Coordinates of C-alpha atoms in Angstrom, one line a residue:
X33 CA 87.1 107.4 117.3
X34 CA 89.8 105.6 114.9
X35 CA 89.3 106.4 111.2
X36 CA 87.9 102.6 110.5
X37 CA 85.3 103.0 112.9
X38 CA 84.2 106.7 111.5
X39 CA 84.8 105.1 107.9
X40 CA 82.1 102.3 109.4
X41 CA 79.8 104.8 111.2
X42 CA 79.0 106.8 107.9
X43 CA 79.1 103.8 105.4
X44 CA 76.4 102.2 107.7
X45 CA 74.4 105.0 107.2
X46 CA 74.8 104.7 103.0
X47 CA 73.0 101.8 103.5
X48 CA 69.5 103.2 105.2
X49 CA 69.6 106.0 102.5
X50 CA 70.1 103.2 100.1
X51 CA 66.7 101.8 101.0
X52 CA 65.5 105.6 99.6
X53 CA 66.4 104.9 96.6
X54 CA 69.9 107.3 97.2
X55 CA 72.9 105.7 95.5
X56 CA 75.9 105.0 96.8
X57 CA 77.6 107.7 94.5
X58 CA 74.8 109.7 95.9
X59 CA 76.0 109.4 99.4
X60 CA 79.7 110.1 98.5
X61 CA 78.4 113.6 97.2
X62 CA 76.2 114.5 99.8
X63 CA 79.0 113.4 102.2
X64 CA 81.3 115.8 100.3
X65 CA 79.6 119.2 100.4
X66 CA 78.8 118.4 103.8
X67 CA 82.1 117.7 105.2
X68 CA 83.2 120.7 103.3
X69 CA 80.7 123.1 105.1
X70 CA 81.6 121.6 108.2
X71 CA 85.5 121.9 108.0
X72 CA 84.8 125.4 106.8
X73 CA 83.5 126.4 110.1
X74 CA 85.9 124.5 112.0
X75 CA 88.8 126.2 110.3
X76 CA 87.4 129.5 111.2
X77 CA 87.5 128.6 115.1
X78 CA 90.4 126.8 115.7
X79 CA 92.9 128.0 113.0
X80 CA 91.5 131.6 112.6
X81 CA 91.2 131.4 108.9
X82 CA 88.5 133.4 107.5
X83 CA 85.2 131.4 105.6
X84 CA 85.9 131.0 102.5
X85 CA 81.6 131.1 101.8
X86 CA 78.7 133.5 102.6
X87 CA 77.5 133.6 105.6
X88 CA 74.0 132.7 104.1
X89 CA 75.6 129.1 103.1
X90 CA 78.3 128.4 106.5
X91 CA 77.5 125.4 108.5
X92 CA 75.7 126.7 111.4
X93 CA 72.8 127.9 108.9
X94 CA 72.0 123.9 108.4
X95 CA 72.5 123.3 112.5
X96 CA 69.8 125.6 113.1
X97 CA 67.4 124.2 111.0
X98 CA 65.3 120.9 110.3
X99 CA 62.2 119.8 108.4
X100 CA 61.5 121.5 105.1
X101 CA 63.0 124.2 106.2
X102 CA 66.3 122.6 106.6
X103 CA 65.9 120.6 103.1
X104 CA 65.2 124.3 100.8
X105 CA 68.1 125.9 102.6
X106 CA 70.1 123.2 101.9
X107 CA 69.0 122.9 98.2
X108 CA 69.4 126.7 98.2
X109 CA 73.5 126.4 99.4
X110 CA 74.6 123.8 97.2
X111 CA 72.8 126.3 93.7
X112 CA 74.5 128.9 95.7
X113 CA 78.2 127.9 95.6
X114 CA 77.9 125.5 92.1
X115 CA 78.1 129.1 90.9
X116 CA 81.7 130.0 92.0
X117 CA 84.7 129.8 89.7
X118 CA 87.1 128.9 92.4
X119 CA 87.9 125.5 94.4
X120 CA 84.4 125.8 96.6
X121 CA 83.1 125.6 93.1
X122 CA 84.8 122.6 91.3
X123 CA 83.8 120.8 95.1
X124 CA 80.3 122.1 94.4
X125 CA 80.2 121.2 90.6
X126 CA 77.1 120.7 89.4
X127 CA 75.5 120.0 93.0
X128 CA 72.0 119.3 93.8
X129 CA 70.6 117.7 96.9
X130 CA 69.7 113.6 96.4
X131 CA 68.4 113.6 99.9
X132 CA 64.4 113.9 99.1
X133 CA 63.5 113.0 102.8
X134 CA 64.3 116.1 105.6
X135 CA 64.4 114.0 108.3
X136 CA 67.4 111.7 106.8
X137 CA 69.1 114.8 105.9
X138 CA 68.7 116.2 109.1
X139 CA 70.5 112.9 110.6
X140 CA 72.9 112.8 107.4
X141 CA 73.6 116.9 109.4
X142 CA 74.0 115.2 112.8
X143 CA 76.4 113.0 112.0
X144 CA 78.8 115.1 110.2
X145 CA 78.1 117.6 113.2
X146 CA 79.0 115.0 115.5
X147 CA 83.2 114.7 115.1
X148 CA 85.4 117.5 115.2
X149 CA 87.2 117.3 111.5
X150 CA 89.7 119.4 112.1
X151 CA 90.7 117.6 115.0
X152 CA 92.2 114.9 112.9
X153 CA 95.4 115.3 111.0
X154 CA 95.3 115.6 107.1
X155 CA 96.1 112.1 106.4
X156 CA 93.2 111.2 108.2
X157 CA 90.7 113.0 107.5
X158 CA 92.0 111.4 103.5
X159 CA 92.1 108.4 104.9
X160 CA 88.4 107.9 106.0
X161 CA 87.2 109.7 102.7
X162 CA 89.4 107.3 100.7
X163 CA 88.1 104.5 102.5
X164 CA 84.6 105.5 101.5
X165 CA 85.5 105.8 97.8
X166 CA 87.0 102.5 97.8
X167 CA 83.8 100.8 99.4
X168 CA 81.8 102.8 96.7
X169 CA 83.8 101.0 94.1
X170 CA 83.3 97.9 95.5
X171 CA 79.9 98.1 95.7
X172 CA 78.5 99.7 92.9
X173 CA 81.4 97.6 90.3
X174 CA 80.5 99.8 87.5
X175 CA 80.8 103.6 87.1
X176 CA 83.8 105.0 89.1
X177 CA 84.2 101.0 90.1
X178 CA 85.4 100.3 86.9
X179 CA 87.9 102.7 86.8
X180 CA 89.3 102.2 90.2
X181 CA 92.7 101.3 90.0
X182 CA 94.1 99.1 92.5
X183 CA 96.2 100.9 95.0
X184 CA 99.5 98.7 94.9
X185 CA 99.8 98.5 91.2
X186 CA 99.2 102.7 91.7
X187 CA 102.0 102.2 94.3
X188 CA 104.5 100.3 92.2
X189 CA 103.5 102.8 88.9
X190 CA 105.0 105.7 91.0
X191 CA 107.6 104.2 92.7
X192 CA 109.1 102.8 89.5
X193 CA 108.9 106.5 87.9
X194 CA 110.2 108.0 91.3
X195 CA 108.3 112.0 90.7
X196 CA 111.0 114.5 92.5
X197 CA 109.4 117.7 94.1
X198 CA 108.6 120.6 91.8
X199 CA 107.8 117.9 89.0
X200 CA 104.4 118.4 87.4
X201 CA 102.0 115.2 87.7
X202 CA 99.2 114.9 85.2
X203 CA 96.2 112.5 85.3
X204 CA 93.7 113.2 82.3
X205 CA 91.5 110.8 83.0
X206 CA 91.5 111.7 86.8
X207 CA 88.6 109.2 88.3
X208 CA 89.0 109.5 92.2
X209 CA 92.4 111.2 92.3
X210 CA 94.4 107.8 93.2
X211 CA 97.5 108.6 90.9
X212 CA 97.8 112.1 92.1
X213 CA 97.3 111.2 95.5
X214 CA 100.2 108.5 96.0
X215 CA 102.7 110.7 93.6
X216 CA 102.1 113.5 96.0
X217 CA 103.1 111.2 99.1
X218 CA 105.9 109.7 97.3
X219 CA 107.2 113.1 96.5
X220 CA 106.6 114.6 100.6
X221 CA 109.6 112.1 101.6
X222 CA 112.0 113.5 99.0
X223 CA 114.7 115.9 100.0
X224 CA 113.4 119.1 99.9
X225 CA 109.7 118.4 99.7
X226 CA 109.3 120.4 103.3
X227 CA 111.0 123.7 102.4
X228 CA 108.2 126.1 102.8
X229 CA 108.3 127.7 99.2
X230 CA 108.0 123.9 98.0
X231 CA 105.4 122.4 99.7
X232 CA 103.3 125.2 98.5
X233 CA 104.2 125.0 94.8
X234 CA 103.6 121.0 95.6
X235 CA 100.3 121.7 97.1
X236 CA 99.3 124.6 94.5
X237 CA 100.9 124.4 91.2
X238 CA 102.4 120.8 90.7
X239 CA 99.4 118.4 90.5
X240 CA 96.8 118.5 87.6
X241 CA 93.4 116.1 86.5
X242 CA 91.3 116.0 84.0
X243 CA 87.9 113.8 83.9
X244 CA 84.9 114.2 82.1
X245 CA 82.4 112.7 84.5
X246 CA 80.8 116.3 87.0
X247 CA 80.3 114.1 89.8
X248 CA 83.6 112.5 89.6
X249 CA 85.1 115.6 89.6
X250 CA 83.7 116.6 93.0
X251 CA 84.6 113.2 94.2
X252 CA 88.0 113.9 93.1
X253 CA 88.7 117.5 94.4
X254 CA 87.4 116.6 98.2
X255 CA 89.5 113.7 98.2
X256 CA 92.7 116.0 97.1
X257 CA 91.4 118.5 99.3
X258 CA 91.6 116.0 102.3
X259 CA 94.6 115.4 101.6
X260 CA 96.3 118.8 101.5
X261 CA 96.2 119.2 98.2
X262 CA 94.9 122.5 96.2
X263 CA 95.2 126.5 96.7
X264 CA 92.5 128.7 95.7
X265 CA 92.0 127.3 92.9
X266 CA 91.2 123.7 92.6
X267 CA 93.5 121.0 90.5
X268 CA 91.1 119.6 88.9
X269 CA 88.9 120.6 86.2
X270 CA 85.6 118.5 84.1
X271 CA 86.2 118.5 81.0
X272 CA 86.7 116.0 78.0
X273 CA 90.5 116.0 77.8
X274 CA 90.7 114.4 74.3
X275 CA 88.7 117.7 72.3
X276 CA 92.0 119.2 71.9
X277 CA 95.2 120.6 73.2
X278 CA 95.3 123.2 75.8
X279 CA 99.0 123.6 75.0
X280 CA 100.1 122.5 79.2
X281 CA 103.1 119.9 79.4
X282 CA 103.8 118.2 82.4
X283 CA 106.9 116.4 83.7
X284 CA 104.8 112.6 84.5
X285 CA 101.6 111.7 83.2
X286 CA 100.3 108.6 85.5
X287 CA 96.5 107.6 84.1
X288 CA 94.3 104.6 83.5
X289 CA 92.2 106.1 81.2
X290 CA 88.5 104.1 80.8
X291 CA 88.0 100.8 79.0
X292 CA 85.6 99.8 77.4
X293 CA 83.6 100.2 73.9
X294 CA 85.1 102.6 71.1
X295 CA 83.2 106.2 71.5
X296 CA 80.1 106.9 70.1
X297 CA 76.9 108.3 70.6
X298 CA 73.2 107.4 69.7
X299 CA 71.0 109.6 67.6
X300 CA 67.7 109.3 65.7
X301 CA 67.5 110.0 62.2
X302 CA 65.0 111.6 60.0
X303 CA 63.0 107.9 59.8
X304 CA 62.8 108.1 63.2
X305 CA 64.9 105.1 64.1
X306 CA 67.9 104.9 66.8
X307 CA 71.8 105.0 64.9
X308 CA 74.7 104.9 66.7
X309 CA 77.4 107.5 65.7
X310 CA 81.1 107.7 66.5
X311 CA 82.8 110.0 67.8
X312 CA 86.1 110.7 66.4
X313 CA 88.8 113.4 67.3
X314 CA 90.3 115.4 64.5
X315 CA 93.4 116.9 66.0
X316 CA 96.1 118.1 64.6
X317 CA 98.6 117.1 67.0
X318 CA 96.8 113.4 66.8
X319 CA 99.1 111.0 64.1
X320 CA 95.6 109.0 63.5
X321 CA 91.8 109.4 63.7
X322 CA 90.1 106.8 65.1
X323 CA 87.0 106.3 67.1
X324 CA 88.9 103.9 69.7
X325 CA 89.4 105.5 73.3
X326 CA 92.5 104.2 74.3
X327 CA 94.3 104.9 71.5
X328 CA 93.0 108.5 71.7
X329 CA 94.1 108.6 74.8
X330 CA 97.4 107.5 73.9
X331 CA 97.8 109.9 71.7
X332 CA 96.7 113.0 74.1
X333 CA 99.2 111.9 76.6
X334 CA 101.9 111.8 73.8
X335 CA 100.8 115.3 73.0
X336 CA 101.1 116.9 76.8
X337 CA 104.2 115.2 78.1
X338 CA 107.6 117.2 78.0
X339 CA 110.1 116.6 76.0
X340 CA 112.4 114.2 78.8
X341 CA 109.4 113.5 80.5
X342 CA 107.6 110.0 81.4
X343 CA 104.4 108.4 81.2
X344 CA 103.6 105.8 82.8
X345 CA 99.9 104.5 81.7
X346 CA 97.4 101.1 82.1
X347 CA 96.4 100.0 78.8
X348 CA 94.5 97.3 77.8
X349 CA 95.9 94.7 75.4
X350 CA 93.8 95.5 72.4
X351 CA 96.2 98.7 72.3
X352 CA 99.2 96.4 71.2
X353 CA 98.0 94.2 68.9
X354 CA 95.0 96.3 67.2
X355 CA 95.9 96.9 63.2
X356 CA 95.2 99.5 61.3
X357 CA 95.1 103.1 63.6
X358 CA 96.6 100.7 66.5
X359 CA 99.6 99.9 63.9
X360 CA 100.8 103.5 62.8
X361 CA 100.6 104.9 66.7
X362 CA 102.9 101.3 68.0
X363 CA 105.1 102.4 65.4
X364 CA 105.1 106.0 66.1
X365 CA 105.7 105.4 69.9
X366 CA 108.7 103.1 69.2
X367 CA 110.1 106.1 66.9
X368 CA 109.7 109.3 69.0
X369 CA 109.7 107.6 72.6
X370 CA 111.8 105.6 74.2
X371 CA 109.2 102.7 75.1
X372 CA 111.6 101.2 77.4
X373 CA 109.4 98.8 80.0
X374 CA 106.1 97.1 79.2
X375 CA 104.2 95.3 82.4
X376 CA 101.9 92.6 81.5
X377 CA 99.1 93.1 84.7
X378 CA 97.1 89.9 85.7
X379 CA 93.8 89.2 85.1
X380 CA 91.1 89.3 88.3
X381 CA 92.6 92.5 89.7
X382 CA 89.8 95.5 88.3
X383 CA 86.1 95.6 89.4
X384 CA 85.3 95.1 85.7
X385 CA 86.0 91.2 85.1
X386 CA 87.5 89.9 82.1
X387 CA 90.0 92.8 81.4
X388 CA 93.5 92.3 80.1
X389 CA 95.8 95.5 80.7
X390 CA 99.1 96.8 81.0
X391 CA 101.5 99.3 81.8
X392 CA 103.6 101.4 79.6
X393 CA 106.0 103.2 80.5
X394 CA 107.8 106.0 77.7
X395 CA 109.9 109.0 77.7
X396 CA 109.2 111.7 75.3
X397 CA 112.5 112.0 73.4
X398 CA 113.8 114.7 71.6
X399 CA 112.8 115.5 67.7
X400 CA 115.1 114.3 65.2
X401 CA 115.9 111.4 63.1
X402 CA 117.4 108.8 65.4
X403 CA 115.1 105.7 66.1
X404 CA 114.2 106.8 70.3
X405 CA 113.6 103.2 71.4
X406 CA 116.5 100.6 71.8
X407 CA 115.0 98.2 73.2
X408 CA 111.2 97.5 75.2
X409 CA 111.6 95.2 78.7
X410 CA 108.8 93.5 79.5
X411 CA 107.5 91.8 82.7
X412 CA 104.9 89.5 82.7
X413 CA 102.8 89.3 85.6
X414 CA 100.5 87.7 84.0
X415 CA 101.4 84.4 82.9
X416 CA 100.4 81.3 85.7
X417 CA 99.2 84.5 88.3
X418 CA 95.9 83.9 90.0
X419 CA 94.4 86.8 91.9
X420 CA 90.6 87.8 92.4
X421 CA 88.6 90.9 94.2
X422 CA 87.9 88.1 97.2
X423 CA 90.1 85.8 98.0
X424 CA 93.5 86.8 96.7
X425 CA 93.7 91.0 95.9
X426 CA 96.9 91.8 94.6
X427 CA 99.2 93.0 97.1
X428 CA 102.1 95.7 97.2
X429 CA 104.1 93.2 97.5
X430 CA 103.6 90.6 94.6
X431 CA 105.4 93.8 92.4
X432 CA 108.1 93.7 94.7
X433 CA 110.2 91.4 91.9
X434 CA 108.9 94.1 89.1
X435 CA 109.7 97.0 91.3
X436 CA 113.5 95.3 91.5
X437 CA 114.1 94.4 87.8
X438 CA 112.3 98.1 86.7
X439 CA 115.8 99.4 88.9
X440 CA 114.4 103.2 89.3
X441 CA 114.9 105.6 86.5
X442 CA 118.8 106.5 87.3
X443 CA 119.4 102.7 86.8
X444 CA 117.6 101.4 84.2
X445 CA 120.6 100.5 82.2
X446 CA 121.7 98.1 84.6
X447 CA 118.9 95.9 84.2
X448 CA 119.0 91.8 84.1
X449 CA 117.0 89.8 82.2
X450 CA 115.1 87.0 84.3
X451 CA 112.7 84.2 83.6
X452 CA 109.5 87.2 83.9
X453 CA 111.9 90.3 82.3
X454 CA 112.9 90.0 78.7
X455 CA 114.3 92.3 76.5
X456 CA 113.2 93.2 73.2
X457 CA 115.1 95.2 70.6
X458 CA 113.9 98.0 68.5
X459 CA 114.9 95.5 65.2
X460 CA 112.7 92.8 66.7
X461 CA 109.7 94.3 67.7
X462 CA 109.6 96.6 64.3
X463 CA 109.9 92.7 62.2
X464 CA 106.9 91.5 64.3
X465 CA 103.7 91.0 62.5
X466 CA 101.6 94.3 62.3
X467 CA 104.2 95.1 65.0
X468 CA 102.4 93.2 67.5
X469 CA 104.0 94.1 71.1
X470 CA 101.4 91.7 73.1
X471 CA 104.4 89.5 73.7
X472 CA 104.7 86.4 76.0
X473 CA 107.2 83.3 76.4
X474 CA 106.1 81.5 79.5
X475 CA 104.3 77.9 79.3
X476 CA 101.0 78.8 80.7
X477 CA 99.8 75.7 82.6
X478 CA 95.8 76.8 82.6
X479 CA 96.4 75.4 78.8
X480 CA 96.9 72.0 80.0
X481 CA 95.7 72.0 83.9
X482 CA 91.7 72.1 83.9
X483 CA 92.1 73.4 87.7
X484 CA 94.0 75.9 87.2
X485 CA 91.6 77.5 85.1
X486 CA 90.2 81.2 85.8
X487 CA 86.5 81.2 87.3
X488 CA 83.8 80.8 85.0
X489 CA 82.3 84.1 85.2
X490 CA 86.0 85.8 83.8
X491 CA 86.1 83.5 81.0
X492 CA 82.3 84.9 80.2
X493 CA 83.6 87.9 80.3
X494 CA 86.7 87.5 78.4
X495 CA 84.3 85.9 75.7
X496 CA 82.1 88.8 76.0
X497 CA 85.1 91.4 75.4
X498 CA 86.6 89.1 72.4
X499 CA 83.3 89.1 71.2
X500 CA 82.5 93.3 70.9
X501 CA 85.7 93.3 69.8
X502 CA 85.1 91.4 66.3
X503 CA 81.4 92.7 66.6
X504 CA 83.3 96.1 66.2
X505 CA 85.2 95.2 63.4
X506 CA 82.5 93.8 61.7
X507 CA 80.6 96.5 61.9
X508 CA 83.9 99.2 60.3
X509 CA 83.8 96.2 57.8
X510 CA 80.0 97.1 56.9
X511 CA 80.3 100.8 57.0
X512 CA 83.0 100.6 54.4
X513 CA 81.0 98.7 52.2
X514 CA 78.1 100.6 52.7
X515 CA 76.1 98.2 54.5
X516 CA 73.7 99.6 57.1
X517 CA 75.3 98.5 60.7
X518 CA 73.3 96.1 62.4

């Protein structure tokens, strides 16, 4: 059986559980533990390895069973290993079964017992669980949807950045595991990658995640695990990355942290009525305190790259033109890093519709004095692009042309300016207003061409994200005067 047919034969089955009320996120974690149990048998008979679980919670204990039965032992496995403090227990994180009907599980049993999952190479076996998580975000367009970056602008991200083996990769806001994922095939072809001391530090000690979401988390470490990725321990962790600094530093951070609404959190107060409170990071290490998320996130990534290393991270726009908190940290970057390349992404390329992002890419330089940003290049991909989910995903190759002008990180300084790449210097970008870096120069002919307009249901959207954001401000504008917020 090829991998699209399997990916079929147990996305067809998410659909019957579906009509139980069990989620397609569900499904994902049900399919996880099981295919864990399942390869942990297989690697026992046809590699030798010993079980890495108890022989109360190995896979044969759930063949043997059905009915109730089958449905307590099952719940009783997945408390079981939640407990453990090594990989078993990051893939187990927090697990509970969804499944409330026996004889669905029992089927959900049947078909995982039906392939032979060591039979298929590694790539494979990452393939079809990929393939799932994809569909999941398609379906659902919310939750892990909406952070579900698309896989060529991943692609071009790493490529441009070009990791080399025994690099550290970080992702703190992990999701689904899709940065690590193509940094650690990018970084298999490279000289050296298959020296056997190597591909174990690659495998063990080189890729790190962050996220703060437990079910993520699981989603994330099965998918790494598919892949090859992961020793005893697993490499990646839940936590909320932003509550401080753990003191790590890592060669590349590559991350799309989550859009959306500034941080806060509802309460009720001693009237009894519903207030909303945000929540705001007081680090040390942090040059502003602010309740935004991106700009937090910004900041942690400043805070755990090396000094020489690079970031490469999806913003959206409000993070170059914000005032205020937004101000201080654009003018902080331009100082300490090198901001050399800003990509201007299209519109219609995320599940969540309306948003405007980017890509920054910066090198933490050395302390001292000297201004560490000469200039900022920035493509605009943006500017008279169409794409949408449907009819016209973006495609590896319509970065090809940014990929090309980016010239690799040994290169960089022999870069041309075209009619998409412009280059900014540090003088010019510190004059702008507020030091606004949400810069564009190309005629955009939606301005004057009624059909070349985006679809009505992303201009609602952009309207709806324009309008939170001056709802926000509004709102810091009442607090300060002490008006109640509405």
């Amino acid at each position: 059986m090829n991998e699209q047919t399997l990916v079929s034969k147990v996305w067809n089955y998410a659909h019957v559980l579906r009509d139980d009320g069990v989620s397609y996120g569900d499904y994902l974690g049900q399919i996880s533990f099981l295919l864990f149990l399942k390869m942990d048998e297989e690697r026992t008979q046809y590699l030798g390895e010993p079980s890495a679980l108890p022989k109360d919670c190995q896979w044969d204990t759930l063949r043997g069973k059905s009915g109730v039965a089958l449905e307590t032992h099952y719940r009783e496995v997945l408390e079981k290993l939640s407990k453990r403090d090594d990989i078993v227990g990051t893939l187990f994180l927090k697990a509970e079964n969804k499944i409330g009907d026996p004889a669905k599980l029992q089927r959900l049993v049947s078909l995982i017992d039906g392939e032979t999952w060591m039979g298929l190479n590694v790539d494979v076996k990452g393939t079809i669980y990929e393939g799932l998580l994809e569909r999941n975000a398609g379906e659902v367009k919310s939750g892990a949807g909406q952070y579900f970056t698309p896989r060529p602008v991943i692609q071009a991200m790493v490529e441009v950045v070009d990791p080399d083996p025994g690099e550290t990769v970080c992702d703190p806001a992990v999701g689904t595991g899709g940065f690590l994922l193509a940094a650690y095939e990018h970084v298999r072809t490279k000289p050296g990658a298959n020296d056997r001391a190597m591909a174990r530090r690659m495998r063990e000690e080189s890729f790190f995640g962050t996220d703060i979401v437990a079910e993520v988390v699981r989603l994330c470490a099965m998918n790494l695990y598919l892949h090859g990725i992961g020793g005893a321990q697993s490499p990646v962790k839940q936590a909320d990355a932003l509550l401080s600094d753990d003191g790590q530093r890592f060669d590349l951070v590559l991350a799309n942290p989550p859009f959306g609404k500034r941080q806060s959190f509802r309460i009720v107060n001693a009237e009894g009525q519903i207030e909303s409170e945000r929540q705001e990071y007081v680090r040390d290490d942090f040059v502003v305190t602010t309740g935004n998320k991106q700009l937090n996130f910004l900041q942690h990534i400043m805070t755990i790259l090396k000094v020489g290393g690079t970031a490469a991270i999806v913003m959206p726009d409000n993070v170059l033109f914000e005032g205020g908190a937004g101000e201080t940290l654009r003018r902080k970057l331009l100082k300490d890093y090198d901001f050399h390349t800003l990509l201007r992404l299209p519109t219609g390329i995320f599940y969540s519709q309306g948003v405007k992002a980017n890509v920054l890419f910066f090198d933490k330089a050395t302390a001292g004095e000297r201004v560490a940003t000469e200039g900022l290049w920035v493509y605009d991909l943006r500017t008279n692009q169409k794409f949408t989910l449907k009819d016209r995903p973006i495609k590896r190759a319509d970065l090809d042309d940014f990929v090309e002008c980016y010239r690799g990180k040994h290169a960089r300084h022999t870069r041309e300016e075209t009619e998409r790449f412009r280059r900014f210097t540090y003088e010019e970008l510190i004059a702008r207003d507020k030091v606004n870096l949400d810069i564009f120069w190309l005629k955009d002919d939606s301005a004057t061409d009624p059909d070349s307009l985006p679809p009505p249901d992303e201009i609602a959207a952009e309207i709806v994200v324009s309008l939170e954001e001056a709802l926000e401000k509004f709102r810091s504008v009442a607090a300060k005067l002490g008006a109640q917020p509405a």
